[in-house]
Amino acid sequence: DAKTTQPNSMESNEEEPVHLPCNHSTISGTDYIHWYRQLPSQGPEYVIHGLTSNVNNRMASLAIAEDRKSSTLILHRATLRDAAVYYCILMRASYDKVIFGPGTSLSVIP
Amino acid sequence: GAVVSQHPSRVICKSGTSVKIECRSLDFQATTMFWYRQFPKQSLMLMATSNEGSKATYEQGVEKDKFLINHASLTLSTLTVTSAHPEDSSFYICSARLGKPYNEQFFGPGTRLTVL
């Protein structure tokens, strides 16, 4: 399985942008890059996904490196409600499972 | 977005009893659902893949006779923890997939199981 590497934890000040990095050097051509987040005591929540081009939605932006070996989830303006564990996951077109790594625990400081 | 519900949200049971957890896709049909377990301060661990109308596929190390999965309809999958013991106490989460495998999955809110 293609693996991702993320920092264990990060901190951000409220109302400032947050850049959450993810390395996936063994990514294959059919792997999609997905981001999920999990708030305390809740199930994970889909954030965004992409293949090659940068993506934007109402929650976040996803910047994908040209060689696709890394990506960055961007929260444009962190709020206290964004404090969660963020998971970067690769999903193959022909591969069913979502396997979670340790993720990055984001703390937002008021 | 699509909604997945779980019932119950919390359950406390005595050791040796069986507990059933329901996972429902409320506004879409899910041919495939997934069951995860999460211990405190740890990531989610995939237990099994549940396919409608067929047997579940269990991950290595997960006892299929202990964690019974039934996916009888396109909107309902159930996980039964049989003869529960304190070490089965955990946060159980289900998810359902929309469309092709590379599309996003929607997760339920989780069920907190405590076995006394």
Short mmCIF file of C-alpha atoms in Angstrom, two decimals, chain B residues 8-87:
data_model
loop_
_atom_site.label_atom_id
_atom_site.label_comp_id
_atom_site.label_asym_id
_atom_site.label_seq_id
_atom_site.Cartn_x
_atom_site.Cartn_y
_atom_site.Cartn_z
CA PRO B 8 -26.75 3.38 19.53
CA SER B 9 -24.31 6.21 20.12
CA ARG B 10 -23.29 4.75 23.46
CA VAL B 11 -23.78 1.34 25.00
CA ILE B 12 -22.69 -0.19 28.27
CA CYS B 13 -22.98 -3.93 28.69
CA LYS B 14 -21.87 -6.69 30.99
CA SER B 15 -19.06 -9.01 30.10
CA GLY B 16 -20.28 -12.05 28.16
CA THR B 17 -23.24 -10.37 26.52
CA SER B 18 -23.63 -9.52 22.85
CA VAL B 19 -24.11 -6.04 21.47
CA LYS B 20 -25.47 -5.04 18.06
CA ILE B 21 -24.53 -1.78 16.40
CA GLU B 22 -26.45 -0.49 13.40
CA CYS B 23 -25.07 1.61 10.57
CA ARG B 24 -27.45 3.25 8.12
CA SER B 25 -26.95 5.32 5.00
CA LEU B 26 -29.84 7.77 5.23
CA ASP B 27 -30.02 9.35 1.81
CA PHE B 28 -28.11 7.05 -0.49
CA GLN B 29 -27.62 3.39 -1.22
CA ALA B 30 -24.34 1.89 -0.14
CA THR B 31 -23.22 -1.37 -1.69
CA THR B 32 -20.14 -1.29 0.49
CA MET B 33 -19.78 -0.28 4.11
CA PHE B 34 -16.75 -0.40 6.35
CA TRP B 35 -16.33 -1.00 10.07
CA TYR B 36 -13.54 0.56 12.09
CA ARG B 37 -12.45 0.40 15.69
CA GLN B 38 -10.61 3.16 17.49
CA PHE B 39 -8.95 2.95 20.87
CA PRO B 40 -8.19 6.11 22.88
CA LYS B 41 -5.42 8.28 21.43
CA GLN B 42 -5.07 5.94 18.44
CA SER B 43 -6.02 6.09 14.80
CA LEU B 44 -8.89 4.19 13.24
CA MET B 45 -8.26 0.54 12.53
CA LEU B 46 -10.19 -1.09 9.69
CA MET B 47 -11.94 -4.22 10.91
CA ALA B 48 -13.93 -5.38 7.90
CA THR B 49 -15.53 -4.51 4.61
CA SER B 50 -19.22 -5.22 4.39
CA ASN B 51 -20.80 -5.88 1.00
CA GLU B 52 -24.55 -5.98 0.53
CA GLY B 53 -25.78 -9.50 0.01
CA SER B 54 -22.48 -11.24 0.58
CA LYS B 55 -20.10 -12.17 3.35
CA ALA B 56 -17.96 -9.52 4.93
CA THR B 57 -14.24 -9.42 4.33
CA TYR B 58 -12.28 -9.21 7.57
CA GLU B 59 -8.86 -7.67 8.05
CA GLN B 60 -6.06 -9.82 9.34
CA GLY B 61 -6.30 -10.39 13.06
CA VAL B 62 -10.01 -9.60 13.34
CA GLU B 63 -12.05 -12.56 14.53
CA LYS B 64 -15.01 -13.03 12.24
CA ASP B 65 -16.87 -15.20 14.76
CA LYS B 66 -16.58 -12.52 17.38
CA PHE B 67 -17.48 -9.54 15.22
CA LEU B 68 -20.46 -10.61 13.15
CA ILE B 69 -21.30 -8.35 10.25
CA ASN B 70 -24.55 -8.43 8.32
CA HIS B 71 -25.28 -6.17 5.34
CA ALA B 72 -28.82 -7.21 4.50
CA SER B 73 -29.86 -4.15 2.54
CA LEU B 74 -28.33 -1.28 0.62
CA THR B 75 -28.89 1.06 3.54
CA LEU B 76 -28.13 -1.05 6.60
CA SER B 77 -25.13 -2.90 7.95
CA THR B 78 -24.90 -4.29 11.47
CA LEU B 79 -21.94 -5.23 13.63
CA THR B 80 -22.56 -7.62 16.50
CA VAL B 81 -19.89 -7.96 19.14
CA THR B 82 -20.49 -11.42 20.55
CA SER B 83 -19.56 -12.41 24.08
CA ALA B 84 -18.11 -8.98 24.71
CA HIS B 85 -15.22 -8.56 27.14
CA PRO B 86 -13.67 -5.43 28.64
CA GLU B 87 -10.92 -5.42 26.00
#
